[in-house]
Amino acid sequence: MPGTGFQGAVFDVDGVLVDSPHEHAWKESLRELMETDWADIRDRTTWSDERFTPQVYQQVMSGKPRMSGALAALEHFDVPDARDRVETYAARKQDMVIKLIEAGEFEAYPDALRFILAVRAAGIPTAAASSSKNAGLFLRQIRLDTFAEQEGLRYDFLRPGLTLLEFFDADISGRDFAQGKPHPEIFLTAAAELGADPGDCFVVEDAASGVEAAKAGGMAALGLARAGDEGLLADAKADLVVTSLDDVDVGLLSRRELARRPS
């Protein structure tokens, strides 16, 4: 018989588990286009390199599939014929982000790795559910065995060579869904592949659209405000907002509670 606690934990990847180069790639690829191929329309836009801020990335693009994110950015900066330019922008960004990933220009967040190991130790199955088709490139490069050794952590499920990609019980990252976040389809699929009822799962997200998707699917939402956007995540109705996953009381997950650790 299942316990009374959470029966599934679903993790976004970019911004939650890894400090990815996506934001850098989106910003730099648009700057390159504005300085070369699209220089003739630059003055008809509201774009400038300084205006492409972390807040713009977080509020306009984060959590969206590649084409949706590209369109959202172009429309945000009033780029003429945005829909006709989406594929060019998305392709330029993808080329750049793969080069950055292959060069190791990213890192896993230590608090996230500590948390995900503790969640597994608590007996809760885990799933990765990112809109990004690049998620697997990150996850297969992150070694949990070496991280645990460096942190002095001991878990019986760790084995030599264990990567974060292999760690998950389900990985649905990068699949093509009919509707992106804030529609809950991606998270409902993750719950189904974990064999859990959505109401028995919690989602860890750093984007408001992801929190909204979790809540729309009837799931608990843990908002991770790494970009100083606690208010955005709270407004999206996250059940708990933290700036580090070290702040979450893992022990209370067995009681189906998202709460802070006592200070």
JSON list of N, CA and C in Angstrom, two decimals, residues 135-205:
[
{"chain": "A", "resi": 135, "resn": "ALA", "atom": "N", "xyz": [18.04, 18.84, -22.56]},
{"chain": "A", "resi": 135, "resn": "ALA", "atom": "CA", "xyz": [18.17, 18.42, -21.16]},
{"chain": "A", "resi": 135, "resn": "ALA", "atom": "C", "xyz": [19.06, 17.19, -21.00]},
{"chain": "A", "resi": 136, "resn": "GLY", "atom": "N", "xyz": [18.88, 16.23, -21.89]},
{"chain": "A", "resi": 136, "resn": "GLY", "atom": "CA", "xyz": [19.67, 15.01, -21.79]},
{"chain": "A", "resi": 136, "resn": "GLY", "atom": "C", "xyz": [21.17, 15.25, -21.92]},
{"chain": "A", "resi": 137, "resn": "LEU", "atom": "N", "xyz": [21.54, 16.27, -22.71]},
{"chain": "A", "resi": 137, "resn": "LEU", "atom": "CA", "xyz": [22.95, 16.60, -22.88]},
{"chain": "A", "resi": 137, "resn": "LEU", "atom": "C", "xyz": [23.56, 17.03, -21.54]},
{"chain": "A", "resi": 138, "resn": "PHE", "atom": "N", "xyz": [22.77, 17.76, -20.74]},
{"chain": "A", "resi": 138, "resn": "PHE", "atom": "CA", "xyz": [23.24, 18.15, -19.41]},
{"chain": "A", "resi": 138, "resn": "PHE", "atom": "C", "xyz": [23.29, 16.95, -18.48]},
{"chain": "A", "resi": 139, "resn": "LEU", "atom": "N", "xyz": [22.16, 16.25, -18.41]},
{"chain": "A", "resi": 139, "resn": "LEU", "atom": "CA", "xyz": [21.97, 15.23, -17.38]},
{"chain": "A", "resi": 139, "resn": "LEU", "atom": "C", "xyz": [23.00, 14.10, -17.48]},
{"chain": "A", "resi": 140, "resn": "ARG", "atom": "N", "xyz": [23.39, 13.75, -18.71]},
{"chain": "A", "resi": 140, "resn": "ARG", "atom": "CA", "xyz": [24.33, 12.63, -18.86]},
{"chain": "A", "resi": 140, "resn": "ARG", "atom": "C", "xyz": [25.76, 13.03, -18.49]},
{"chain": "A", "resi": 141, "resn": "GLN", "atom": "N", "xyz": [26.01, 14.33, -18.35]},
{"chain": "A", "resi": 141, "resn": "GLN", "atom": "CA", "xyz": [27.37, 14.77, -17.98]},
{"chain": "A", "resi": 141, "resn": "GLN", "atom": "C", "xyz": [27.55, 14.97, -16.47]},
{"chain": "A", "resi": 142, "resn": "ILE", "atom": "N", "xyz": [26.44, 14.85, -15.72]},
{"chain": "A", "resi": 142, "resn": "ILE", "atom": "CA", "xyz": [26.50, 15.11, -14.27]},
{"chain": "A", "resi": 142, "resn": "ILE", "atom": "C", "xyz": [26.63, 13.78, -13.53]},
{"chain": "A", "resi": 143, "resn": "ARG", "atom": "N", "xyz": [27.74, 13.60, -12.84]},
{"chain": "A", "resi": 143, "resn": "ARG", "atom": "CA", "xyz": [28.01, 12.36, -12.12]},
{"chain": "A", "resi": 143, "resn": "ARG", "atom": "C", "xyz": [27.59, 12.48, -10.66]},
{"chain": "A", "resi": 144, "resn": "LEU", "atom": "N", "xyz": [26.59, 11.69, -10.28]},
{"chain": "A", "resi": 144, "resn": "LEU", "atom": "CA", "xyz": [26.10, 11.73, -8.90]},
{"chain": "A", "resi": 144, "resn": "LEU", "atom": "C", "xyz": [27.02, 11.01, -7.94]},
{"chain": "A", "resi": 145, "resn": "ASP", "atom": "N", "xyz": [27.73, 9.99, -8.41]},
{"chain": "A", "resi": 145, "resn": "ASP", "atom": "CA", "xyz": [28.61, 9.26, -7.51]},
{"chain": "A", "resi": 145, "resn": "ASP", "atom": "C", "xyz": [29.77, 10.13, -7.05]},
{"chain": "A", "resi": 146, "resn": "THR", "atom": "N", "xyz": [30.35, 10.89, -7.98]},
{"chain": "A", "resi": 146, "resn": "THR", "atom": "CA", "xyz": [31.48, 11.74, -7.59]},
{"chain": "A", "resi": 146, "resn": "THR", "atom": "C", "xyz": [31.00, 12.92, -6.75]},
{"chain": "A", "resi": 147, "resn": "PHE", "atom": "N", "xyz": [29.81, 13.45, -7.07]},
{"chain": "A", "resi": 147, "resn": "PHE", "atom": "CA", "xyz": [29.26, 14.53, -6.26]},
{"chain": "A", "resi": 147, "resn": "PHE", "atom": "C", "xyz": [29.04, 14.06, -4.82]},
{"chain": "A", "resi": 148, "resn": "ALA", "atom": "N", "xyz": [28.43, 12.91, -4.65]},
{"chain": "A", "resi": 148, "resn": "ALA", "atom": "CA", "xyz": [28.15, 12.39, -3.31]},
{"chain": "A", "resi": 148, "resn": "ALA", "atom": "C", "xyz": [29.45, 12.17, -2.53]},
{"chain": "A", "resi": 149, "resn": "GLU", "atom": "N", "xyz": [30.45, 11.68, -3.24]},
{"chain": "A", "resi": 149, "resn": "GLU", "atom": "CA", "xyz": [31.75, 11.44, -2.57]},
{"chain": "A", "resi": 149, "resn": "GLU", "atom": "C", "xyz": [32.34, 12.77, -2.09]},
{"chain": "A", "resi": 150, "resn": "GLN", "atom": "N", "xyz": [32.27, 13.79, -2.94]},
{"chain": "A", "resi": 150, "resn": "GLN", "atom": "CA", "xyz": [32.80, 15.11, -2.56]},
{"chain": "A", "resi": 150, "resn": "GLN", "atom": "C", "xyz": [32.04, 15.70, -1.36]},
{"chain": "A", "resi": 151, "resn": "GLU", "atom": "N", "xyz": [30.74, 15.41, -1.30]},
{"chain": "A", "resi": 151, "resn": "GLU", "atom": "CA", "xyz": [29.89, 15.96, -0.24]},
{"chain": "A", "resi": 151, "resn": "GLU", "atom": "C", "xyz": [29.90, 15.10, 1.03]},
{"chain": "A", "resi": 152, "resn": "GLY", "atom": "N", "xyz": [30.52, 13.93, 0.94]},
{"chain": "A", "resi": 152, "resn": "GLY", "atom": "CA", "xyz": [30.51, 13.01, 2.08]},
{"chain": "A", "resi": 152, "resn": "GLY", "atom": "C", "xyz": [29.16, 12.37, 2.31]},
{"chain": "A", "resi": 153, "resn": "LEU", "atom": "N", "xyz": [28.39, 12.17, 1.22]},
{"chain": "A", "resi": 153, "resn": "LEU", "atom": "CA", "xyz": [27.06, 11.58, 1.32]},
{"chain": "A", "resi": 153, "resn": "LEU", "atom": "C", "xyz": [27.12, 10.09, 1.00]},
{"chain": "A", "resi": 154, "resn": "ARG", "atom": "N", "xyz": [26.36, 9.30, 1.73]},
{"chain": "A", "resi": 154, "resn": "ARG", "atom": "CA", "xyz": [26.33, 7.85, 1.52]},
{"chain": "A", "resi": 154, "resn": "ARG", "atom": "C", "xyz": [24.90, 7.39, 1.30]},
{"chain": "A", "resi": 155, "resn": "TYR", "atom": "N", "xyz": [24.63, 6.82, 0.14]},
{"chain": "A", "resi": 155, "resn": "TYR", "atom": "CA", "xyz": [23.32, 6.26, -0.15]},
{"chain": "A", "resi": 155, "resn": "TYR", "atom": "C", "xyz": [23.51, 4.90, -0.81]},
{"chain": "A", "resi": 156, "resn": "ASP", "atom": "N", "xyz": [22.68, 3.93, -0.43]},
{"chain": "A", "resi": 156, "resn": "ASP", "atom": "CA", "xyz": [22.87, 2.58, -0.95]},
{"chain": "A", "resi": 156, "resn": "ASP", "atom": "C", "xyz": [22.51, 2.46, -2.43]},
{"chain": "A", "resi": 157, "resn": "PHE", "atom": "N", "xyz": [21.78, 3.44, -2.98]},
{"chain": "A", "resi": 157, "resn": "PHE", "atom": "CA", "xyz": [21.41, 3.35, -4.40]},
{"chain": "A", "resi": 157, "resn": "PHE", "atom": "C", "xyz": [22.48, 3.94, -5.32]},
{"chain": "A", "resi": 158, "resn": "LEU", "atom": "N", "xyz": [23.51, 4.55, -4.77]},
{"chain": "A", "resi": 158, "resn": "LEU", "atom": "CA", "xyz": [24.57, 5.10, -5.61]},
{"chain": "A", "resi": 158, "resn": "LEU", "atom": "C", "xyz": [25.48, 3.98, -6.10]},
{"chain": "A", "resi": 159, "resn": "ARG", "atom": "N", "xyz": [25.95, 4.12, -7.33]},
{"chain": "A", "resi": 159, "resn": "ARG", "atom": "CA", "xyz": [26.91, 3.16, -7.89]},
{"chain": "A", "resi": 159, "resn": "ARG", "atom": "C", "xyz": [27.92, 3.92, -8.73]},
{"chain": "A", "resi": 160, "resn": "PRO", "atom": "N", "xyz": [29.08, 3.33, -8.96]},
{"chain": "A", "resi": 160, "resn": "PRO", "atom": "CA", "xyz": [30.11, 4.03, -9.74]},
{"chain": "A", "resi": 160, "resn": "PRO", "atom": "C", "xyz": [29.59, 4.41, -11.13]},
{"chain": "A", "resi": 161, "resn": "GLY", "atom": "N", "xyz": [29.85, 5.63, -11.51]},
{"chain": "A", "resi": 161, "resn": "GLY", "atom": "CA", "xyz": [29.48, 6.08, -12.85]},
{"chain": "A", "resi": 161, "resn": "GLY", "atom": "C", "xyz": [28.05, 6.55, -13.00]},
{"chain": "A", "resi": 162, "resn": "LEU", "atom": "N", "xyz": [27.28, 6.56, -11.91]},
{"chain": "A", "resi": 162, "resn": "LEU", "atom": "CA", "xyz": [25.86, 6.93, -12.01]},
{"chain": "A", "resi": 162, "resn": "LEU", "atom": "C", "xyz": [25.71, 8.39, -12.43]},
{"chain": "A", "resi": 163, "resn": "THR", "atom": "N", "xyz": [25.02, 8.60, -13.56]},
{"chain": "A", "resi": 163, "resn": "THR", "atom": "CA", "xyz": [24.76, 9.96, -14.03]},
{"chain": "A", "resi": 163, "resn": "THR", "atom": "C", "xyz": [23.35, 10.39, -13.60]},
{"chain": "A", "resi": 164, "resn": "LEU", "atom": "N", "xyz": [23.13, 11.68, -13.67]},
{"chain": "A", "resi": 164, "resn": "LEU", "atom": "CA", "xyz": [21.81, 12.19, -13.31]},
{"chain": "A", "resi": 164, "resn": "LEU", "atom": "C", "xyz": [20.76, 11.70, -14.30]},
{"chain": "A", "resi": 165, "resn": "LEU", "atom": "N", "xyz": [21.14, 11.51, -15.56]},
{"chain": "A", "resi": 165, "resn": "LEU", "atom": "CA", "xyz": [20.19, 10.99, -16.55]},
{"chain": "A", "resi": 165, "resn": "LEU", "atom": "C", "xyz": [19.72, 9.59, -16.17]},
{"chain": "A", "resi": 166, "resn": "GLU", "atom": "N", "xyz": [20.65, 8.75, -15.73]},
{"chain": "A", "resi": 166, "resn": "GLU", "atom": "CA", "xyz": [20.31, 7.37, -15.35]},
{"chain": "A", "resi": 166, "resn": "GLU", "atom": "C", "xyz": [19.56, 7.31, -14.02]},
{"chain": "A", "resi": 167, "resn": "PHE", "atom": "N", "xyz": [19.72, 8.33, -13.21]},
{"chain": "A", "resi": 167, "resn": "PHE", "atom": "CA", "xyz": [19.15, 8.35, -11.87]},
{"chain": "A", "resi": 167, "resn": "PHE", "atom": "C", "xyz": [17.62, 8.40, -11.88]},
{"chain": "A", "resi": 168, "resn": "PHE", "atom": "N", "xyz": [17.06, 9.14, -12.84]},
{"chain": "A", "resi": 168, "resn": "PHE", "atom": "CA", "xyz": [15.62, 9.36, -12.85]},
{"chain": "A", "resi": 168, "resn": "PHE", "atom": "C", "xyz": [14.84, 8.09, -13.18]},
{"chain": "A", "resi": 169, "resn": "ASP", "atom": "N", "xyz": [13.69, 7.93, -12.52]},
{"chain": "A", "resi": 169, "resn": "ASP", "atom": "CA", "xyz": [12.80, 6.81, -12.83]},
{"chain": "A", "resi": 169, "resn": "ASP", "atom": "C", "xyz": [12.07, 7.04, -14.14]},
{"chain": "A", "resi": 170, "resn": "ALA", "atom": "N", "xyz": [11.92, 8.30, -14.53]},
{"chain": "A", "resi": 170, "resn": "ALA", "atom": "CA", "xyz": [11.30, 8.65, -15.81]},
{"chain": "A", "resi": 170, "resn": "ALA", "atom": "C", "xyz": [11.91, 9.94, -16.31]},
{"chain": "A", "resi": 171, "resn": "ASP", "atom": "N", "xyz": [12.07, 10.04, -17.62]},
{"chain": "A", "resi": 171, "resn": "ASP", "atom": "CA", "xyz": [12.60, 11.26, -18.23]},
{"chain": "A", "resi": 171, "resn": "ASP", "atom": "C", "xyz": [11.79, 11.56, -19.47]},
{"chain": "A", "resi": 172, "resn": "ILE", "atom": "N", "xyz": [11.03, 12.62, -19.43]},
{"chain": "A", "resi": 172, "resn": "ILE", "atom": "CA", "xyz": [10.21, 12.98, -20.60]},
{"chain": "A", "resi": 172, "resn": "ILE", "atom": "C", "xyz": [10.65, 14.32, -21.18]},
{"chain": "A", "resi": 173, "resn": "SER", "atom": "N", "xyz": [11.86, 14.72, -20.87]},
{"chain": "A", "resi": 173, "resn": "SER", "atom": "CA", "xyz": [12.37, 16.01, -21.34]},
{"chain": "A", "resi": 173, "resn": "SER", "atom": "C", "xyz": [12.46, 16.04, -22.86]},
{"chain": "A", "resi": 174, "resn": "GLY", "atom": "N", "xyz": [12.10, 17.19, -23.41]},
{"chain": "A", "resi": 174, "resn": "GLY", "atom": "CA", "xyz": [12.29, 17.42, -24.84]},
{"chain": "A", "resi": 174, "resn": "GLY", "atom": "C", "xyz": [11.27, 16.77, -25.75]},
{"chain": "A", "resi": 175, "resn": "ARG", "atom": "N", "xyz": [10.26, 16.13, -25.19]},
{"chain": "A", "resi": 175, "resn": "ARG", "atom": "CA", "xyz": [9.23, 15.54, -26.04]},
{"chain": "A", "resi": 175, "resn": "ARG", "atom": "C", "xyz": [8.35, 16.64, -26.62]},
{"chain": "A", "resi": 176, "resn": "ASP", "atom": "N", "xyz": [7.75, 16.32, -27.75]},
{"chain": "A", "resi": 176, "resn": "ASP", "atom": "CA", "xyz": [6.84, 17.27, -28.38]},
{"chain": "A", "resi": 176, "resn": "ASP", "atom": "C", "xyz": [5.44, 17.07, -27.84]},
{"chain": "A", "resi": 177, "resn": "PHE", "atom": "N", "xyz": [4.95, 18.06, -27.13]},
{"chain": "A", "resi": 177, "resn": "PHE", "atom": "CA", "xyz": [3.60, 18.02, -26.60]},
{"chain": "A", "resi": 177, "resn": "PHE", "atom": "C", "xyz": [2.73, 18.99, -27.38]},
{"chain": "A", "resi": 178, "resn": "ALA", "atom": "N", "xyz": [1.45, 18.67, -27.44]},
{"chain": "A", "resi": 178, "resn": "ALA", "atom": "CA", "xyz": [0.51, 19.52, -28.18]},
{"chain": "A", "resi": 178, "resn": "ALA", "atom": "C", "xyz": [0.47, 20.92, -27.60]},
{"chain": "A", "resi": 179, "resn": "GLN", "atom": "N", "xyz": [0.61, 21.01, -26.29]},
{"chain": "A", "resi": 179, "resn": "GLN", "atom": "CA", "xyz": [0.55, 22.31, -25.63]},
{"chain": "A", "resi": 179, "resn": "GLN", "atom": "C", "xyz": [1.70, 22.44, -24.62]},
{"chain": "A", "resi": 180, "resn": "GLY", "atom": "N", "xyz": [2.38, 23.59, -24.63]},
{"chain": "A", "resi": 180, "resn": "GLY", "atom": "CA", "xyz": [3.47, 23.83, -23.70]},
{"chain": "A", "resi": 180, "resn": "GLY", "atom": "C", "xyz": [2.96, 24.42, -22.40]},
{"chain": "A", "resi": 181, "resn": "LYS", "atom": "N", "xyz": [3.88, 24.59, -21.46]},
{"chain": "A", "resi": 181, "resn": "LYS", "atom": "CA", "xyz": [3.53, 25.25, -20.21]},
{"chain": "A", "resi": 181, "resn": "LYS", "atom": "C", "xyz": [3.01, 26.67, -20.53]},
{"chain": "A", "resi": 182, "resn": "PRO", "atom": "N", "xyz": [1.98, 27.12, -19.83]},
{"chain": "A", "resi": 182, "resn": "PRO", "atom": "CA", "xyz": [1.43, 26.66, -18.56]},
{"chain": "A", "resi": 182, "resn": "PRO", "atom": "C", "xyz": [0.39, 25.54, -18.64]},
{"chain": "A", "resi": 183, "resn": "HIS", "atom": "N", "xyz": [0.22, 24.93, -19.81]},
{"chain": "A", "resi": 183, "resn": "HIS", "atom": "CA", "xyz": [-0.65, 23.74, -19.88]},
{"chain": "A", "resi": 183, "resn": "HIS", "atom": "C", "xyz": [0.06, 22.61, -19.13]},
{"chain": "A", "resi": 184, "resn": "PRO", "atom": "N", "xyz": [-0.68, 21.78, -18.40]},
{"chain": "A", "resi": 184, "resn": "PRO", "atom": "CA", "xyz": [-0.05, 20.77, -17.54]},
{"chain": "A", "resi": 184, "resn": "PRO", "atom": "C", "xyz": [0.35, 19.47, -18.23]},
{"chain": "A", "resi": 185, "resn": "GLU", "atom": "N", "xyz": [0.21, 19.38, -19.55]},
{"chain": "A", "resi": 185, "resn": "GLU", "atom": "CA", "xyz": [0.42, 18.09, -20.23]},
{"chain": "A", "resi": 185, "resn": "GLU", "atom": "C", "xyz": [1.76, 17.44, -19.89]},
{"chain": "A", "resi": 186, "resn": "ILE", "atom": "N", "xyz": [2.84, 18.21, -19.88]},
{"chain": "A", "resi": 186, "resn": "ILE", "atom": "CA", "xyz": [4.16, 17.63, -19.64]},
{"chain": "A", "resi": 186, "resn": "ILE", "atom": "C", "xyz": [4.24, 17.01, -18.24]},
{"chain": "A", "resi": 187, "resn": "PHE", "atom": "N", "xyz": [3.65, 17.67, -17.25]},
{"chain": "A", "resi": 187, "resn": "PHE", "atom": "CA", "xyz": [3.72, 17.16, -15.88]},
{"chain": "A", "resi": 187, "resn": "PHE", "atom": "C", "xyz": [2.75, 16.01, -15.65]},
{"chain": "A", "resi": 188, "resn": "LEU", "atom": "N", "xyz": [1.60, 16.06, -16.29]},
{"chain": "A", "resi": 188, "resn": "LEU", "atom": "CA", "xyz": [0.65, 14.94, -16.19]},
{"chain": "A", "resi": 188, "resn": "LEU", "atom": "C", "xyz": [1.26, 13.68, -16.81]},
{"chain": "A", "resi": 189, "resn": "THR", "atom": "N", "xyz": [2.01, 13.85, -17.90]},
{"chain": "A", "resi": 189, "resn": "THR", "atom": "CA", "xyz": [2.69, 12.72, -18.52]},
{"chain": "A", "resi": 189, "resn": "THR", "atom": "C", "xyz": [3.76, 12.16, -17.59]},
{"chain": "A", "resi": 190, "resn": "ALA", "atom": "N", "xyz": [4.49, 13.04, -16.92]},
{"chain": "A", "resi": 190, "resn": "ALA", "atom": "CA", "xyz": [5.52, 12.59, -15.97]},
{"chain": "A", "resi": 190, "resn": "ALA", "atom": "C", "xyz": [4.89, 11.77, -14.84]},
{"chain": "A", "resi": 191, "resn": "ALA", "atom": "N", "xyz": [3.79, 12.26, -14.30]},
{"chain": "A", "resi": 191, "resn": "ALA", "atom": "CA", "xyz": [3.10, 11.53, -13.22]},
{"chain": "A", "resi": 191, "resn": "ALA", "atom": "C", "xyz": [2.65, 10.16, -13.71]},
{"chain": "A", "resi": 192, "resn": "ALA", "atom": "N", "xyz": [2.09, 10.12, -14.92]},
{"chain": "A", "resi": 192, "resn": "ALA", "atom": "CA", "xyz": [1.62, 8.85, -15.47]},
{"chain": "A", "resi": 192, "resn": "ALA", "atom": "C", "xyz": [2.76, 7.86, -15.63]},
{"chain": "A", "resi": 193, "resn": "GLU", "atom": "N", "xyz": [3.93, 8.34, -16.07]},
{"chain": "A", "resi": 193, "resn": "GLU", "atom": "CA", "xyz": [5.06, 7.43, -16.28]},
{"chain": "A", "resi": 193, "resn": "GLU", "atom": "C", "xyz": [5.69, 7.01, -14.96]},
{"chain": "A", "resi": 194, "resn": "LEU", "atom": "N", "xyz": [5.43, 7.75, -13.89]},
{"chain": "A", "resi": 194, "resn": "LEU", "atom": "CA", "xyz": [5.85, 7.33, -12.56]},
{"chain": "A", "resi": 194, "resn": "LEU", "atom": "C", "xyz": [4.81, 6.40, -11.93]},
{"chain": "A", "resi": 195, "resn": "GLY", "atom": "N", "xyz": [3.67, 6.25, -12.59]},
{"chain": "A", "resi": 195, "resn": "GLY", "atom": "CA", "xyz": [2.61, 5.44, -12.04]},
{"chain": "A", "resi": 195, "resn": "GLY", "atom": "C", "xyz": [1.95, 6.07, -10.84]},
{"chain": "A", "resi": 196, "resn": "ALA", "atom": "N", "xyz": [1.94, 7.40, -10.78]},
{"chain": "A", "resi": 196, "resn": "ALA", "atom": "CA", "xyz": [1.41, 8.13, -9.63]},
{"chain": "A", "resi": 196, "resn": "ALA", "atom": "C", "xyz": [0.25, 9.01, -10.05]},
{"chain": "A", "resi": 197, "resn": "ASP", "atom": "N", "xyz": [-0.68, 9.21, -9.14]},
{"chain": "A", "resi": 197, "resn": "ASP", "atom": "CA", "xyz": [-1.75, 10.16, -9.36]},
{"chain": "A", "resi": 197, "resn": "ASP", "atom": "C", "xyz": [-1.15, 11.57, -9.30]},
{"chain": "A", "resi": 198, "resn": "PRO", "atom": "N", "xyz": [-1.57, 12.47, -10.21]},
{"chain": "A", "resi": 198, "resn": "PRO", "atom": "CA", "xyz": [-1.02, 13.83, -10.17]},
{"chain": "A", "resi": 198, "resn": "PRO", "atom": "C", "xyz": [-1.15, 14.49, -8.80]},
{"chain": "A", "resi": 199, "resn": "GLY", "atom": "N", "xyz": [-2.24, 14.23, -8.11]},
{"chain": "A", "resi": 199, "resn": "GLY", "atom": "CA", "xyz": [-2.44, 14.83, -6.80]},
{"chain": "A", "resi": 199, "resn": "GLY", "atom": "C", "xyz": [-1.49, 14.33, -5.74]},
{"chain": "A", "resi": 200, "resn": "ASP", "atom": "N", "xyz": [-0.74, 13.26, -6.07]},
{"chain": "A", "resi": 200, "resn": "ASP", "atom": "CA", "xyz": [0.24, 12.70, -5.14]},
{"chain": "A", "resi": 200, "resn": "ASP", "atom": "C", "xyz": [1.66, 13.14, -5.48]},
{"chain": "A", "resi": 201, "resn": "CYS", "atom": "N", "xyz": [1.80, 14.06, -6.42]},
{"chain": "A", "resi": 201, "resn": "CYS", "atom": "CA", "xyz": [3.13, 14.49, -6.88]},
{"chain": "A", "resi": 201, "resn": "CYS", "atom": "C", "xyz": [3.37, 15.97, -6.58]},
{"chain": "A", "resi": 202, "resn": "PHE", "atom": "N", "xyz": [4.66, 16.31, -6.47]},
{"chain": "A", "resi": 202, "resn": "PHE", "atom": "CA", "xyz": [5.04, 17.73, -6.44]},
{"chain": "A", "resi": 202, "resn": "PHE", "atom": "C", "xyz": [6.03, 18.00, -7.56]},
{"chain": "A", "resi": 203, "resn": "VAL", "atom": "N", "xyz": [5.99, 19.24, -8.04]},
{"chain": "A", "resi": 203, "resn": "VAL", "atom": "CA", "xyz": [6.83, 19.68, -9.15]},
{"chain": "A", "resi": 203, "resn": "VAL", "atom": "C", "xyz": [7.79, 20.75, -8.64]},
{"chain": "A", "resi": 204, "resn": "VAL", "atom": "N", "xyz": [9.05, 20.68, -9.06]},
{"chain": "A", "resi": 204, "resn": "VAL", "atom": "CA", "xyz": [10.04, 21.70, -8.71]},
{"chain": "A", "resi": 204, "resn": "VAL", "atom": "C", "xyz": [10.30, 22.54, -9.96]},
{"chain": "A", "resi": 205, "resn": "GLU", "atom": "N", "xyz": [9.98, 23.83, -9.89]},
{"chain": "A", "resi": 205, "resn": "GLU", "atom": "CA", "xyz": [10.06, 24.72, -11.05]},
{"chain": "A", "resi": 205, "resn": "GLU", "atom": "C", "xyz": [10.65, 26.06, -10.67]}
]
